CSV table of C-alpha atoms in Angstrom, one decimal:
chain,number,residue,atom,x,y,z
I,14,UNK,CA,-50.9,-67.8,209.0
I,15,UNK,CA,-52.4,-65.1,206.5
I,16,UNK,CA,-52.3,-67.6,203.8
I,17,UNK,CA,-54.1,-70.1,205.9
I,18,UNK,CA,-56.9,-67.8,207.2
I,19,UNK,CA,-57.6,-67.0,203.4
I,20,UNK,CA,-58.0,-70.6,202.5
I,21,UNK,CA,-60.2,-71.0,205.4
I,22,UNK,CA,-62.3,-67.6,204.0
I,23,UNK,CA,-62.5,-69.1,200.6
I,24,UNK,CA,-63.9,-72.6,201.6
I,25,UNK,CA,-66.9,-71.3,204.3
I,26,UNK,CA,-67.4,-67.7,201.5
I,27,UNK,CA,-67.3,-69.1,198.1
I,28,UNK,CA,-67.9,-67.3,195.2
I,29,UNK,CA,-71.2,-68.2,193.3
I,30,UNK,CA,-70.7,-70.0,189.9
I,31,UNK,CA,-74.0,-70.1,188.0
I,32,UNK,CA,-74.0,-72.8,185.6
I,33,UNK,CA,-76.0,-74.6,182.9
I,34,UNK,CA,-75.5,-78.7,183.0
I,35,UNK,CA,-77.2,-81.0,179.9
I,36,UNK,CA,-77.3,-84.8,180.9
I,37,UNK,CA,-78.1,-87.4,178.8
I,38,UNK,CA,-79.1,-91.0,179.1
I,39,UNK,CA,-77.0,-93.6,177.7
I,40,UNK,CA,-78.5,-96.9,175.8
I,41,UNK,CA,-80.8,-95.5,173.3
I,42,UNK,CA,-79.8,-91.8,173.1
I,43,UNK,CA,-75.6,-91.9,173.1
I,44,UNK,CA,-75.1,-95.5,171.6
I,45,UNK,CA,-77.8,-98.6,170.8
I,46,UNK,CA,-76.7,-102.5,170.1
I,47,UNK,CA,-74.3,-102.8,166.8
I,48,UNK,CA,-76.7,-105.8,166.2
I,49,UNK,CA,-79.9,-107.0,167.8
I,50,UNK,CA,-79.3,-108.4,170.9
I,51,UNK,CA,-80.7,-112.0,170.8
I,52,UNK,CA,-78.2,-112.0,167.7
I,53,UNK,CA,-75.2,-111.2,170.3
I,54,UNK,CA,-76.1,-113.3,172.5
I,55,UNK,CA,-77.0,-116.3,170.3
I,56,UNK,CA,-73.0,-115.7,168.7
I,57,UNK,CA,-71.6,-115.9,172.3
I,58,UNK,CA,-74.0,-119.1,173.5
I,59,UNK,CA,-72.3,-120.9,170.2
I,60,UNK,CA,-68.7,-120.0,171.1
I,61,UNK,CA,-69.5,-121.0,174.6
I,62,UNK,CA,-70.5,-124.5,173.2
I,63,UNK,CA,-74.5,-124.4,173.0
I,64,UNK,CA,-75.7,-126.6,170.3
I,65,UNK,CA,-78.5,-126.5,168.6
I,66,UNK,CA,-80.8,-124.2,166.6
I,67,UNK,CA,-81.9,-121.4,168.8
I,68,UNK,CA,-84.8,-118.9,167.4
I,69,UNK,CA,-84.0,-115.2,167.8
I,70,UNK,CA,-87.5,-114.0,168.5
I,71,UNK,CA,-87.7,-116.9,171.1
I,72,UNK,CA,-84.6,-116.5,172.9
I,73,UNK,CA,-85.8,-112.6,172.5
I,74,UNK,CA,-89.5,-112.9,174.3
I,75,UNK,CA,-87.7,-115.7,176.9
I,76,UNK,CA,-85.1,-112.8,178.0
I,77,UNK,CA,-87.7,-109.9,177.9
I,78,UNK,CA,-89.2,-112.3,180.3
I,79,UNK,CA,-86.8,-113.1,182.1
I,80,UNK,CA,-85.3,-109.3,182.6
I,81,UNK,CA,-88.8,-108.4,184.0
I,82,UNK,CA,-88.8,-111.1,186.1
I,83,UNK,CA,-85.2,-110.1,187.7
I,84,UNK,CA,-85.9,-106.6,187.9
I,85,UNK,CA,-88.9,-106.8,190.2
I,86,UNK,CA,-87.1,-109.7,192.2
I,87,UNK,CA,-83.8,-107.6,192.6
I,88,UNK,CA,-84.5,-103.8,191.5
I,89,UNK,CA,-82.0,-102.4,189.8
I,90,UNK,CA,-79.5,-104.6,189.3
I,91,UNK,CA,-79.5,-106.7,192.5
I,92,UNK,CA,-78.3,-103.3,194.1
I,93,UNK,CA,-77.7,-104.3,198.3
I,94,UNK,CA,-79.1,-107.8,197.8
I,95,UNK,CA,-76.7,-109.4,195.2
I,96,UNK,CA,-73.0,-109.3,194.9
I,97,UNK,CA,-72.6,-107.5,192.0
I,98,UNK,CA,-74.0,-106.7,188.6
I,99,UNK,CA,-72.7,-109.9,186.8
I,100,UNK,CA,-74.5,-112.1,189.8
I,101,UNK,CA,-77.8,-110.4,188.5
I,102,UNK,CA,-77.2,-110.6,184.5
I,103,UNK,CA,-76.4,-113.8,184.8
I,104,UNK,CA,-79.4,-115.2,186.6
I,105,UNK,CA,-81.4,-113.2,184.1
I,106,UNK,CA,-79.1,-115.3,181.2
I,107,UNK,CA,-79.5,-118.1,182.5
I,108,UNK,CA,-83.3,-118.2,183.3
I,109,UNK,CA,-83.5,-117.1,179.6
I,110,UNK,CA,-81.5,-120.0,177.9
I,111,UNK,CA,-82.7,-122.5,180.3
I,112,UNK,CA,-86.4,-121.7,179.0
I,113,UNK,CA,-85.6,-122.9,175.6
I,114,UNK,CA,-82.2,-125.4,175.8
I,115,UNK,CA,-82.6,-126.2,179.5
I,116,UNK,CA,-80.8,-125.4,182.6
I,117,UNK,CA,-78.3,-128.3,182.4
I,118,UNK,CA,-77.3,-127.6,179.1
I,119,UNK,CA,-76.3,-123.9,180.2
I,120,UNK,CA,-72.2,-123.6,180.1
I,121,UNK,CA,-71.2,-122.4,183.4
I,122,UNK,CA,-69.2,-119.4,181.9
I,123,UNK,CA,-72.2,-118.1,179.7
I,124,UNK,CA,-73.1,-115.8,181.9
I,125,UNK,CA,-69.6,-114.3,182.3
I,126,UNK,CA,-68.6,-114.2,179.1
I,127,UNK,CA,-72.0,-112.6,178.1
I,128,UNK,CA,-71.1,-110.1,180.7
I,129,UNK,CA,-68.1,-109.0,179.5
I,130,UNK,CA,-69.2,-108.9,175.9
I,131,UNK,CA,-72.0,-106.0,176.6
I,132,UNK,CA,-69.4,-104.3,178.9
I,133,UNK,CA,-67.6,-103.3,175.6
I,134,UNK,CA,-68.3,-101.0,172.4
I,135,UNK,CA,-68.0,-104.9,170.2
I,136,UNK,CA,-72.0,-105.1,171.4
I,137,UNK,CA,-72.6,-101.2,170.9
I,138,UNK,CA,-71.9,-98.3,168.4
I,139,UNK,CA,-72.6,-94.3,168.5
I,140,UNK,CA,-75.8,-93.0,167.2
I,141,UNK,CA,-73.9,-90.7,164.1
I,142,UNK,CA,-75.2,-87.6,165.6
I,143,UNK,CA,-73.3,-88.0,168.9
I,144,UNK,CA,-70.1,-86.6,167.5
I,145,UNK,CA,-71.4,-83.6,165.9
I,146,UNK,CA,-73.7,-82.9,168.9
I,147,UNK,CA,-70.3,-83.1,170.9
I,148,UNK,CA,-68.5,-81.1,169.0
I,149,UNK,CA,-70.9,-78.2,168.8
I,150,UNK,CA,-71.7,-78.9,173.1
I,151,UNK,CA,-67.6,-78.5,173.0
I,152,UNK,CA,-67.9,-75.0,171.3
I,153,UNK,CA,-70.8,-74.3,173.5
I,154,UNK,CA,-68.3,-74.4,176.3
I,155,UNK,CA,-65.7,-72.7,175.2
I,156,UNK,CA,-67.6,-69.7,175.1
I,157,UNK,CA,-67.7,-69.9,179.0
I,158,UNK,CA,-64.3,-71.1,179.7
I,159,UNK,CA,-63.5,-68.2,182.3
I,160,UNK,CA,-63.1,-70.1,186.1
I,161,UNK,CA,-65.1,-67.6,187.5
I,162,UNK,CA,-68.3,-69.0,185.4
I,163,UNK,CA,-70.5,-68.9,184.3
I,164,UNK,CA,-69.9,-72.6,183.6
I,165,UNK,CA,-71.8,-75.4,180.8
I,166,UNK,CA,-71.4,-79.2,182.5
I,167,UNK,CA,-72.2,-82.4,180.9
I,168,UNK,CA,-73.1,-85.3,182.0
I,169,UNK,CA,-74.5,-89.2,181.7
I,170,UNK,CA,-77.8,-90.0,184.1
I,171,UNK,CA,-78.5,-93.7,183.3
I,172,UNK,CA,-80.3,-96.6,184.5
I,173,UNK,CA,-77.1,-98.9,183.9
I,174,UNK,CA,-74.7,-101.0,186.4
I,175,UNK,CA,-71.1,-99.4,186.5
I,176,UNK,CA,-70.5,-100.8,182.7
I,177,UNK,CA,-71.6,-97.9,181.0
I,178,UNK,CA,-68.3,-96.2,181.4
I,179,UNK,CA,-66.4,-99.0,180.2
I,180,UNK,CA,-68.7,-99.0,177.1
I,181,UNK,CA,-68.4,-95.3,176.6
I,182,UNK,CA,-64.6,-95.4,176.7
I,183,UNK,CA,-64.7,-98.0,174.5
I,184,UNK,CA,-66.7,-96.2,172.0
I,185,UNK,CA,-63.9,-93.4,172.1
I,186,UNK,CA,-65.4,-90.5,174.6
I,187,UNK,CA,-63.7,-89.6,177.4
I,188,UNK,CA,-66.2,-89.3,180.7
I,189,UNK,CA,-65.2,-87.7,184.1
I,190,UNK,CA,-66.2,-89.0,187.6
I,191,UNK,CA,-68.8,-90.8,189.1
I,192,UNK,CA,-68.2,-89.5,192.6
I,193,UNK,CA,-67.7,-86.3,194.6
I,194,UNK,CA,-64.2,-84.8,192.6
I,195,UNK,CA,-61.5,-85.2,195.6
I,196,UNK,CA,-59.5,-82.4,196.5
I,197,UNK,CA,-56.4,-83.6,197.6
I,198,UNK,CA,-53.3,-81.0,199.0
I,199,UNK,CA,-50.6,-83.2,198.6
I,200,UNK,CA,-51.5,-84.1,195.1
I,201,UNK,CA,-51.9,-80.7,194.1
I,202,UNK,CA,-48.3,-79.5,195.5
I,203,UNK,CA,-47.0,-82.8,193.6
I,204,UNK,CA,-48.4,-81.1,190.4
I,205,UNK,CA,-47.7,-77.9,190.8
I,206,UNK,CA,-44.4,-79.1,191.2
I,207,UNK,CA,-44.2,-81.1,187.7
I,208,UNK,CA,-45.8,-78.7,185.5
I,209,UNK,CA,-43.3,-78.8,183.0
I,210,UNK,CA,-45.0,-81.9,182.0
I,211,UNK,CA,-48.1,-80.4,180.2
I,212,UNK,CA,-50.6,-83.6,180.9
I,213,UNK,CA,-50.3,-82.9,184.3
I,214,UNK,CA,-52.2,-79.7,184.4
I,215,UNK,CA,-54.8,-80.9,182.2
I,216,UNK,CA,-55.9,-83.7,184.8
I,217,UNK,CA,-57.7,-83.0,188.0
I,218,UNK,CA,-57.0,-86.1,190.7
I,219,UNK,CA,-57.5,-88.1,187.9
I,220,UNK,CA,-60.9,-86.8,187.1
I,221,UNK,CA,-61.3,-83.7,185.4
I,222,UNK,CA,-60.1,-83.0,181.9
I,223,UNK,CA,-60.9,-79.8,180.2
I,224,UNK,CA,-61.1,-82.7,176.7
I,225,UNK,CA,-64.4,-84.6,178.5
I,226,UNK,CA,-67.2,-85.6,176.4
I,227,UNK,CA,-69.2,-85.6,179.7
I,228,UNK,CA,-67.8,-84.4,182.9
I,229,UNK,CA,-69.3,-86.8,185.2
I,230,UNK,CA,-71.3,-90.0,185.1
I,231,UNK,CA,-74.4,-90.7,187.0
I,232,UNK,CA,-75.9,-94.8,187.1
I,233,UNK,CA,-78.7,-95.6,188.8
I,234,UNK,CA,-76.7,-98.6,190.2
I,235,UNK,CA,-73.8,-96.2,191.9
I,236,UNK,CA,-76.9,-93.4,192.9
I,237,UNK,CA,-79.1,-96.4,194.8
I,238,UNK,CA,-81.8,-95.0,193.0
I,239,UNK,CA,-83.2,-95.9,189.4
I,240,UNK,CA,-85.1,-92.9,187.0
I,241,UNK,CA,-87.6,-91.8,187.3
I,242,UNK,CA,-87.1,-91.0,191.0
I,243,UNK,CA,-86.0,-87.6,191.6
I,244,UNK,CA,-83.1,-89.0,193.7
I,245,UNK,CA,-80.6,-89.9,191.0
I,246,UNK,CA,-80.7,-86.3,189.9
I,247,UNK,CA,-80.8,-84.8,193.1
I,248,UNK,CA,-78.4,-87.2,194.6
I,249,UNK,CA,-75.7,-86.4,191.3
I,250,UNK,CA,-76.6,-82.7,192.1
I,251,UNK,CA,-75.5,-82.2,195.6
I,252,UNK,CA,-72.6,-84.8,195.9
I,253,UNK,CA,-70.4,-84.0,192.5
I,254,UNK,CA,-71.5,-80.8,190.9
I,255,UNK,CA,-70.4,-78.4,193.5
I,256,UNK,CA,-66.9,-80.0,193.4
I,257,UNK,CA,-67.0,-79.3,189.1
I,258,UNK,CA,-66.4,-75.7,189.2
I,259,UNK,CA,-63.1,-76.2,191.7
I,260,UNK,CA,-61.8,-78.6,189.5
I,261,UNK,CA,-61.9,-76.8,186.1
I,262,UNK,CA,-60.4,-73.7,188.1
I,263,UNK,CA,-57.7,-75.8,189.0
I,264,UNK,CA,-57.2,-77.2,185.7
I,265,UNK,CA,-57.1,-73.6,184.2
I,266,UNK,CA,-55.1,-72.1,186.6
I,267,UNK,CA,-52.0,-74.7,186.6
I,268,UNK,CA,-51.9,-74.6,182.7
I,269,UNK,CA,-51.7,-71.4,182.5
I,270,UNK,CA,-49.5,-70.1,185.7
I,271,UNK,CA,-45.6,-70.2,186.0
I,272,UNK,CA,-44.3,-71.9,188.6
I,273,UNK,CA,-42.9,-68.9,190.2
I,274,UNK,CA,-46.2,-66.5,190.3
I,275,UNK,CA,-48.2,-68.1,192.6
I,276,UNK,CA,-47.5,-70.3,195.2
I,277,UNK,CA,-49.2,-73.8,195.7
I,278,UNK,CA,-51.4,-72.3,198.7
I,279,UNK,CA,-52.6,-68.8,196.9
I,280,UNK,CA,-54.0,-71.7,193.9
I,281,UNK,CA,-55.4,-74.0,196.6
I,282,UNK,CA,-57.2,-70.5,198.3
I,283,UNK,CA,-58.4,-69.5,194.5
I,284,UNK,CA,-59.4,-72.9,193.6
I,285,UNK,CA,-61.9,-73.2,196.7
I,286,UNK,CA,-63.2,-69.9,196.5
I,287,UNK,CA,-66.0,-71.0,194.3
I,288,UNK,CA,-68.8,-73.4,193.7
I,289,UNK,CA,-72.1,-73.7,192.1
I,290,UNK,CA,-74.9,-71.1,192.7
I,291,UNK,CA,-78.2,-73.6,192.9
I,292,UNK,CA,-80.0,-71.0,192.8
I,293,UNK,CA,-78.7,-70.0,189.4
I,294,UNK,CA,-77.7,-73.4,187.9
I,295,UNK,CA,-80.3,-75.1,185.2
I,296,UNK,CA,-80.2,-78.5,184.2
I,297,UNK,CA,-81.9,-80.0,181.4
I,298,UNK,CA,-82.0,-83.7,180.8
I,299,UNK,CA,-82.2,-85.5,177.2
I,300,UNK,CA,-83.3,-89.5,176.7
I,301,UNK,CA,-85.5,-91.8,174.8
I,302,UNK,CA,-87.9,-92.9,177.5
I,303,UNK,CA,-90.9,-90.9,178.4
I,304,UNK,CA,-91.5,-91.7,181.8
I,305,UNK,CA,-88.3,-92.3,183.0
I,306,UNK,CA,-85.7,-89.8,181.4
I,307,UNK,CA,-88.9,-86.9,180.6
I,308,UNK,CA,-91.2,-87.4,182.7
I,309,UNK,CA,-88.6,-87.9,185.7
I,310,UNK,CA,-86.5,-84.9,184.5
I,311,UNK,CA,-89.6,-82.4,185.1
I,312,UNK,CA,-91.1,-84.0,188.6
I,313,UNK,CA,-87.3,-83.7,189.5
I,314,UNK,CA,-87.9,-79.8,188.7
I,315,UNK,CA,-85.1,-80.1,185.9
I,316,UNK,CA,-85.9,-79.1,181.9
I,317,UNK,CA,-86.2,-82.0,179.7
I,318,UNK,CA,-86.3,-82.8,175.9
I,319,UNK,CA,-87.3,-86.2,174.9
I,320,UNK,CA,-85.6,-87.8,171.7
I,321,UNK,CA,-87.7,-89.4,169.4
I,322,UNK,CA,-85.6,-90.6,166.6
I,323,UNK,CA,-87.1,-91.6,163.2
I,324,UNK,CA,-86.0,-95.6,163.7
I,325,UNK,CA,-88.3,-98.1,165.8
I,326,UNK,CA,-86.0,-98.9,169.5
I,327,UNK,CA,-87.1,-102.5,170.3
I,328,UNK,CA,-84.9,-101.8,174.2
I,329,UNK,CA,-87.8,-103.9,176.4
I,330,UNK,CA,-86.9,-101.3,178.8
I,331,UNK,CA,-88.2,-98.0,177.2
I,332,UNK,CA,-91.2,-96.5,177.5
I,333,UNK,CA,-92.1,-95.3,174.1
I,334,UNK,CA,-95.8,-93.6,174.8
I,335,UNK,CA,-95.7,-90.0,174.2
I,336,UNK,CA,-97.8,-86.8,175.8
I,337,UNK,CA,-98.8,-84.9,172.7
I,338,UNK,CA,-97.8,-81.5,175.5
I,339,UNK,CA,-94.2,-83.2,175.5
I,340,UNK,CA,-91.0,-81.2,174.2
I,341,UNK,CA,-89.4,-83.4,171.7
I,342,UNK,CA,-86.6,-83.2,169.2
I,343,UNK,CA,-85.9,-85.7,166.7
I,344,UNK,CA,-82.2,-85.7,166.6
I,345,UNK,CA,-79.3,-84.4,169.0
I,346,UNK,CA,-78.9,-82.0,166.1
I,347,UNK,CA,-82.0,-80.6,166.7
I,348,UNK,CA,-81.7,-80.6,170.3
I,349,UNK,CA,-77.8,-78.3,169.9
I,350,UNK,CA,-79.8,-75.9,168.3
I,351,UNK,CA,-82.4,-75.8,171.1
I,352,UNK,CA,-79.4,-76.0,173.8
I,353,UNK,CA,-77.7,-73.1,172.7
I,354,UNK,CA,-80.7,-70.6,173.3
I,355,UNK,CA,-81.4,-71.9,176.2
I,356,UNK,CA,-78.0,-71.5,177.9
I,357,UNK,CA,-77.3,-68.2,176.4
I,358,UNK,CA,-80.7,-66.9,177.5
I,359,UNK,CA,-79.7,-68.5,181.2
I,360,UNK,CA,-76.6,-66.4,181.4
I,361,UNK,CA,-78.5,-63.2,180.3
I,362,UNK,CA,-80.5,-63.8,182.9
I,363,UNK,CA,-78.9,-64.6,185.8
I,364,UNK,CA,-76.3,-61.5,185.0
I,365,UNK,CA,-79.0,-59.3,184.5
């Protein structure tokens, strides 16, 4: 009964773990279209057996046109009013061929097989500075690996439909949840049960893996709510990070414990003895669009940086405009360097 009363301590008088989370949006600051996209799409149309000569800067102003119109008709992504993502992409398809080769000339799989194409890393690639900016974000990390905190998070905020993760996997990053981390007793007795297997500590229900690019994924389309309201941070705040700090102490304390140390329930009673400190956590958020991902970030009360790469973005759903008062970097490099003095002076702080 001891045991039990100390789990029941440790859930309702957890220990404060101040942290220091850096999100970043996805399409135009982690990856951008291997080709233009009126390109793909004219390369699918063919194999789906369009004929005819289509015009890329048509087919391109008909589905700017087109997406515009969709968006306002079923805000982010048809979200509670359509079935699914696909249902709204491929109205927005289909609106857009059928302005220049006419609706009955529209293959009943185009929208499908369009779909599917930009729901894998064959329509995208990594900006080159993503690795790099990963690596030295990994090293960043490691400097705070103690349970206890304090504790560097990344993550993915992004106006997207659930495809993002399949695209980021596809591009070769590995991206933790996008929902509340479960904490599940029966799973964890299971593990601490096989941990001669050494995978099995490094995994938490599935979700947390000390090897993430990104820790946890955020879409507009999965939050309800689209940047720049507040609510997709807020809501990505409050319902996953507080689990993040239970489930790297888990991870950390299975890989590194002998079976016949600890029990199951004294790692269940460490485990829940902590979770984030709001009071000490700060967030800052990195992306290509002003008034979405910068402008959003701060009237959210979070930091922000906005990328400004040298090359033109053509994405019709960017705002490029620019406050001359806004902090910008040019590169994920750059921003590294700025992330690194700004989490160490965080942690001097909130120690001090």
């Amino acid at each position: 009964m001891g045991k039990i009363r100390d789990i029941v301590h440790a859930l309702f008088n957890p220990r404060m773990v101040p942290a220091f989370v850096i999100s970043l949006d996805a399409l135009g600051t982690i990856y951008k279209f291997r080709e233009p996209i009126s390109k793909q799409y004219i390369r699918v149309a063919q194999e789906c057996g369009v004929r005819g000569s289509l015009d890329p800067a048509e087919l391109d102003k008909a589905f700017r046109s087109s997406f515009k119109h969709y968006n306002a008709e079923y805000p982010n992504y048809g979200k509670g009013q359509l079935e699914g993502p696909e249902e709204w992409w491929t109205k927005v398809v289909n609106q857009a061929f059928g302005d220049l080769v006419g609706q009955d000339k529209i293959p009943g799989e185009l929208g499908t097989k369009l779909y599917h194409h930009f729901s894998s890393g064959a329509a995208y690639k990594l900006y080159p500075d993503v690795q790099p900016f990963l690596q030295s974000i990994r090293a960043l990390k490691n400097r705070y690996e103690q349970p206890g905190g304090p504790l560097v998070l990344t993550g993915v905020v992004t106006n997207s439909d659930p495809r993002v993760r399949l695209v980021l996997q596809d591009l070769g990053l590995q991206i933790g949840p996008s929902e509340p981390v479960r904490f599940d007793v029966r799973s964890m007795h299971a593990r601490a049960s096989a941990r001669s297997d050494p995978m099995q500590a490094m995994v938490f229900e599935g979700f947390y893996n000390p090897r993430n690019d990104f820790d946890f994924l955020w879409t507009s389309y999965e939050s309800g709510h689209e940047k720049p309201d507040a609510r997709i941070w807020r809501s990505a705040k409050h319902s996953m990070l507080p689990m993040m700090p239970i489930a790297r102490a888990d991870v950390l304390y299975i890989a590194s414990t002998e079976p016949s140390q600890r029990s199951t329930v004294e790692a269940m009673r460490q485990n829940l003895d902590l979770t984030l400190d709001f009071r000490k956590l700060m967030w800052i958020h990195i992306g290509d669009d002003f008034s979405k991902d910068y402008v959003g970030a701060k009237e959210a009360e979070l930091n922000a940086l906005l990328l400004k790469r040298d090359e033109v973005s053509t994405l019709l759903h960017k705002d490029h405009a620019v406050d001359d008062d806004a902090e910008t970097v040019t590169s994920l490099g750059e921003a590294t360097m700025v992330l690194n003095m700004m989490a160490q002076e965080h942690f001097r702080e909130v120690r001090s």
